[in-house]
Amino acid sequence: MDVVLEIAKRAKENTKFISNASTKIKNKILSDISKYLIASTEEIIKENKKDLEISTQEGMSDSLLDRLKLDRKRIEKKAESIDKVIKFTDPVGEVVFGYNLPNGLILKNIRVPLGVVGIIYEARPDVTIDASVLCL
């Protein structure tokens, strides 16, 4: 639990930087994640095999083992999906709707960063990437 708390504290400390980051900076971070995935493919596969061996010994079902498995094709697809996200329009700062109140006050609904997000999941290593990318 101490590890999770420490990660959450560090994430909170960096919230201001990330929430104020320009689209260019966020896209650079996303691009770096994609490149790092590709560059680290062999190491990821090697470590994933260890996870699969332990999970098999512990009696994990075939369907969960399949979701846990990372191979070159899955890693490349994940990197490609990150590259697609980079092409999306950054929603931060978008005015969803707005109107003027009778007293002259302007009311706007503007998309803002979520902040720190905690996610609990099992046997889905790809969720780590998906969640991280979409939260940026």
Backbone as numpy.savetxt, mean C-alpha at the origin, in Angstrom:
# Nx Ny Nz CAx CAy CAz Cx Cy Cz
3.61 -7.45 19.95 2.79 -6.26 19.95 3.65 -5.00 19.95
4.82 -5.07 20.60 5.71 -3.92 20.64 6.15 -3.51 19.24
6.36 -4.49 18.37 6.78 -4.20 16.99 5.68 -3.43 16.26
4.45 -3.88 16.40 3.32 -3.22 15.74 3.17 -1.80 16.26
3.29 -1.62 17.55 3.18 -0.28 18.14 4.29 0.63 17.63
5.49 0.11 17.54 6.62 0.90 17.05 6.41 1.31 15.59
5.94 0.38 14.78 5.65 0.69 13.37 4.57 1.77 13.28
3.53 1.65 14.09 2.45 2.63 14.08 2.95 4.01 14.50
3.81 4.06 15.50 4.37 5.34 15.95 5.20 5.98 14.85
6.03 5.18 14.19 6.86 5.72 13.10 5.99 6.20 11.94
4.93 5.46 11.66 4.01 5.87 10.59 3.36 7.20 10.95
2.94 7.34 12.17 2.30 8.58 12.62 3.27 9.76 12.52
4.53 9.52 12.86 5.54 10.58 12.78 5.72 11.08 11.35
5.52 10.20 10.38 5.71 10.56 8.97 4.43 11.01 8.27
3.33 11.03 9.01 2.04 11.39 8.41 2.07 12.77 7.77
2.65 13.74 8.45 2.66 15.11 7.93 3.40 15.19 6.60
4.55 14.52 6.51 5.30 14.55 5.25 4.49 13.94 4.12
3.96 12.76 4.34 3.22 12.05 3.29 1.96 12.81 2.91
1.23 13.33 3.91 -0.03 14.01 3.59 0.19 15.32 2.84
1.37 15.90 2.97 1.67 17.14 2.26 2.50 16.92 1.00
2.83 15.68 0.71 3.67 15.38 -0.45 2.93 15.68 -1.76
3.67 16.19 -2.70 3.09 16.47 -4.02 2.84 15.16 -4.76
2.04 15.25 -5.80 1.79 14.07 -6.64 3.10 13.54 -7.20
3.99 14.45 -7.58 5.29 14.05 -8.14 6.08 13.21 -7.13
6.10 13.64 -5.89 6.83 12.90 -4.85 6.17 11.55 -4.60
4.84 11.53 -4.49 4.13 10.27 -4.25 4.36 9.30 -5.41
4.33 9.80 -6.63 4.58 8.93 -7.79 6.01 8.42 -7.81
6.95 9.22 -7.34 8.35 8.78 -7.24 8.45 7.65 -6.22
7.77 7.79 -5.10 7.76 6.73 -4.08 7.17 5.45 -4.66
6.05 5.58 -5.36 5.41 4.41 -5.98 6.34 3.76 -7.00
6.98 4.58 -7.82 7.92 4.06 -8.82 9.07 3.32 -8.16
9.57 3.88 -7.07 10.67 3.24 -6.33 10.23 1.89 -5.75
9.00 1.82 -5.25 8.47 0.55 -4.72 8.43 -0.49 -5.84
7.93 -0.08 -7.00 7.84 -0.99 -8.15 9.22 -1.49 -8.56
10.17 -0.59 -8.66 11.54 -0.96 -9.04 12.18 -1.87 -8.00
11.92 -1.58 -6.72 12.49 -2.38 -5.65 11.93 -3.80 -5.67
10.64 -3.92 -5.95 10.03 -5.25 -6.06 10.74 -6.08 -7.13
10.93 -5.48 -8.30 11.59 -6.19 -9.40 13.03 -6.52 -9.03
13.74 -5.55 -8.47 15.14 -5.77 -8.11 15.30 -6.82 -7.01
14.29 -6.98 -6.18 14.36 -7.90 -5.04 13.63 -9.21 -5.28
13.25 -9.47 -6.51 12.44 -10.65 -6.83 13.04 -11.94 -6.29
14.32 -12.18 -6.55 14.94 -13.44 -6.11 14.91 -13.58 -4.60
15.21 -12.51 -3.89 15.20 -12.55 -2.43 13.78 -12.77 -1.90
12.81 -12.12 -2.51 11.41 -12.28 -2.10 10.98 -13.73 -2.28
11.30 -14.31 -3.44 10.93 -15.70 -3.72 11.60 -16.65 -2.73
12.87 -16.41 -2.45 13.62 -17.25 -1.51 12.98 -17.21 -0.12
12.66 -16.03 0.38 12.05 -15.90 1.70 10.62 -16.44 1.71
9.91 -16.27 0.60 8.55 -16.78 0.49 8.53 -18.30 0.56
9.54 -18.94 -0.03 9.63 -20.41 0.03 9.74 -20.88 1.48
10.48 -20.14 2.29 10.60 -20.48 3.71 9.23 -20.39 4.39
8.50 -19.32 4.08 7.15 -19.16 4.65 6.24 -20.31 4.22
6.34 -20.69 2.95 5.51 -21.78 2.43 5.84 -23.10 3.11
7.13 -23.36 3.33 7.54 -24.60 4.00 6.98 -24.67 5.42
7.11 -23.58 6.15 6.61 -23.54 7.53 5.09 -23.70 7.53
4.43 -23.00 6.63 2.96 -23.05 6.57 2.47 -24.44 6.18
3.21 -25.12 5.30 2.86 -26.49 4.92 2.99 -27.41 6.12
4.10 -27.27 6.86 4.32 -28.09 8.05 3.25 -27.86 9.11
2.73 -26.64 9.16 1.69 -26.30 10.14 0.30 -26.69 9.67
0.21 -27.28 8.46 -1.06 -27.78 7.97 -1.97 -26.76 7.30
-1.38 -25.70 6.79 -2.20 -24.70 6.10 -2.85 -25.33 4.87
-4.07 -24.94 4.58 -4.81 -25.50 3.45 -4.16 -25.10 2.12
-4.43 -25.91 1.10 -3.87 -25.63 -0.23 -4.30 -24.26 -0.76
-5.54 -23.88 -0.49 -6.02 -22.59 -0.99 -5.28 -21.43 -0.32
-5.01 -21.54 0.98 -4.24 -20.50 1.66 -2.79 -20.51 1.22
-2.24 -21.70 1.00 -0.86 -21.79 0.51 -0.73 -21.12 -0.85
-1.72 -21.31 -1.71 -1.69 -20.68 -3.02 -1.71 -19.16 -2.90
-2.51 -18.64 -1.98 -2.57 -17.18 -1.79 -1.26 -16.66 -1.21
-0.60 -17.48 -0.41 0.66 -17.09 0.21 1.82 -17.09 -0.79
1.72 -17.92 -1.81 2.83 -18.12 -2.74 3.11 -16.88 -3.60
4.39 -16.52 -3.65 4.85 -15.46 -4.53 5.85 -16.06 -5.52
5.62 -15.84 -6.79 6.56 -16.27 -7.81 6.89 -15.06 -8.69
7.78 -15.27 -9.64 8.23 -14.18 -10.50 7.04 -13.49 -11.19
6.12 -14.29 -11.72 4.98 -13.73 -12.45 4.11 -12.86 -11.53
3.84 -13.33 -10.33 3.00 -12.56 -9.39 3.69 -11.27 -8.97
4.98 -11.33 -8.76 5.73 -10.13 -8.37 5.75 -9.12 -9.52
5.97 -9.60 -10.74 5.96 -8.71 -11.90 4.59 -8.07 -12.09
3.52 -8.85 -11.90 2.17 -8.30 -12.02 1.91 -7.24 -10.96
2.44 -7.46 -9.77 2.27 -6.48 -8.70 3.00 -5.19 -9.06
4.21 -5.29 -9.60 4.94 -4.10 -10.02 4.19 -3.37 -11.15
3.63 -4.13 -12.07 2.85 -3.53 -13.16 1.62 -2.80 -12.62
0.99 -3.37 -11.60 -0.20 -2.73 -11.03 0.18 -1.41 -10.35
1.36 -1.35 -9.76 1.83 -0.10 -9.17 2.03 0.94 -10.26
2.62 0.53 -11.37 2.83 1.45 -12.49 1.50 1.98 -13.03
0.46 1.17 -12.98 -0.87 1.63 -13.40 -1.43 2.66 -12.43
-1.20 2.45 -11.14 -1.69 3.39 -10.13 -1.04 4.76 -10.32
0.23 4.78 -10.71 0.93 6.04 -10.95 0.21 6.87 -12.00
-0.42 6.20 -12.95 -1.12 6.91 -14.03 -2.48 7.46 -13.61
-2.98 7.03 -12.45 -4.26 7.55 -11.95 -4.11 9.03 -11.60
-5.21 9.75 -11.67 -5.23 11.13 -11.19 -5.20 11.10 -9.67
-4.34 11.91 -9.08 -4.24 11.99 -7.62 -5.51 12.62 -7.08
-6.26 11.89 -6.24 -7.53 12.44 -5.74 -7.37 13.49 -4.64
-6.19 13.56 -4.01 -5.99 14.48 -2.90 -6.14 15.93 -3.38
-6.97 16.66 -2.69 -7.23 18.06 -3.03 -8.43 18.25 -3.94
-8.97 17.16 -4.46 -10.14 17.25 -5.35 -11.35 17.74 -4.56
-12.04 18.73 -5.11 -13.27 19.22 -4.51 -14.41 18.32 -5.02
-15.01 17.56 -4.12 -16.08 16.64 -4.48 -17.36 17.42 -4.74
-17.66 18.34 -3.84 -18.79 19.26 -4.04 -18.57 20.47 -3.16
-19.26 21.52 -3.43 -19.17 22.72 -2.62 -20.31 23.66 -2.95
-20.63 24.50 -2.00 -21.67 25.50 -2.24 -21.52 26.63 -1.24
-22.17 27.73 -1.56 -22.15 28.91 -0.70 -23.38 28.89 0.20
-23.17 29.07 1.47 -24.27 29.15 2.43 -24.87 30.56 2.40
-26.09 30.70 2.84 -26.75 32.02 2.84 -25.97 33.09 3.59
-25.19 32.67 4.59 -24.42 33.64 5.37 -23.08 34.00 4.72
-22.84 33.49 3.49 -21.61 33.80 2.75 -20.48 32.80 2.97
-20.67 31.88 3.89 -19.66 30.86 4.15 -19.61 29.88 2.97
-18.41 29.55 2.53 -18.23 28.59 1.44 -17.95 27.23 2.07
-18.76 26.26 1.73 -18.64 24.90 2.27 -18.17 23.98 1.16
-17.06 23.24 1.40 -16.52 22.34 0.38 -16.22 20.98 0.99
-16.44 19.95 0.21 -16.03 18.60 0.56 -14.81 18.31 -0.29
-13.65 18.22 0.35 -12.38 18.06 -0.36 -11.73 16.75 0.06
-11.23 16.01 -0.91 -10.53 14.74 -0.61 -9.19 15.05 0.06
-8.95 14.37 1.17 -7.71 14.55 1.93 -7.11 13.17 2.23
-5.82 13.13 2.56 -5.20 11.84 2.91 -5.86 11.24 4.16
-5.89 9.91 4.20 -6.50 9.20 5.33 -5.68 9.31 6.61
-4.38 9.32 6.48 -3.52 9.26 7.66 -3.03 7.83 7.84
-2.80 7.43 9.07 -2.29 6.09 9.36 -3.44 5.08 9.28
-3.21 3.99 8.57 -4.22 2.95 8.39 -3.64 1.62 8.89
-4.39 0.92 9.70 -3.98 -0.41 10.16 -4.82 -1.47 9.46
-4.18 -2.52 9.00 -4.88 -3.57 8.27 -4.47 -4.93 8.85
-5.44 -5.78 9.11 -5.18 -7.14 9.59 -5.56 -8.10 8.47
-4.65 -8.98 8.11 -4.92 -9.96 7.06 -4.05 -11.18 7.27
-4.41 -12.27 6.59 -3.67 -13.52 6.75 -3.35 -14.12 5.39
-2.13 -14.59 5.24 -1.72 -15.34 4.05 -1.98 -14.58 2.76
-1.75 -13.29 2.77 -1.94 -12.47 1.57 -0.80 -11.46 1.46
0.40 -11.90 1.12 1.52 -10.95 1.06 1.30 -9.83 0.06
0.49 -10.08 -0.97 0.24 -9.04 -1.96 -0.59 -7.89 -1.38
-1.32 -8.15 -0.30 -2.12 -7.09 0.33 -1.21 -5.99 0.88
-0.04 -6.37 1.34 0.91 -5.38 1.86 1.20 -4.32 0.80
1.50 -4.77 -0.40 1.79 -3.84 -1.50 0.54 -3.08 -1.89
-0.57 -3.78 -2.11 -1.81 -3.12 -2.53 -2.21 -2.01 -1.56
-2.23 -2.34 -0.28 -2.66 -1.36 0.72 -1.71 -0.18 0.78
-0.41 -0.45 0.76 0.57 0.63 0.82 0.43 1.58 -0.36
0.30 1.00 -1.54 0.21 1.80 -2.76 -1.06 2.64 -2.77
-2.18 2.04 -2.43 -3.44 2.77 -2.48 -3.56 3.81 -1.37
-2.85 3.61 -0.27 -2.88 4.60 0.81 -2.04 5.84 0.50
-1.11 5.72 -0.43 -0.32 6.90 -0.80 -1.17 7.85 -1.59
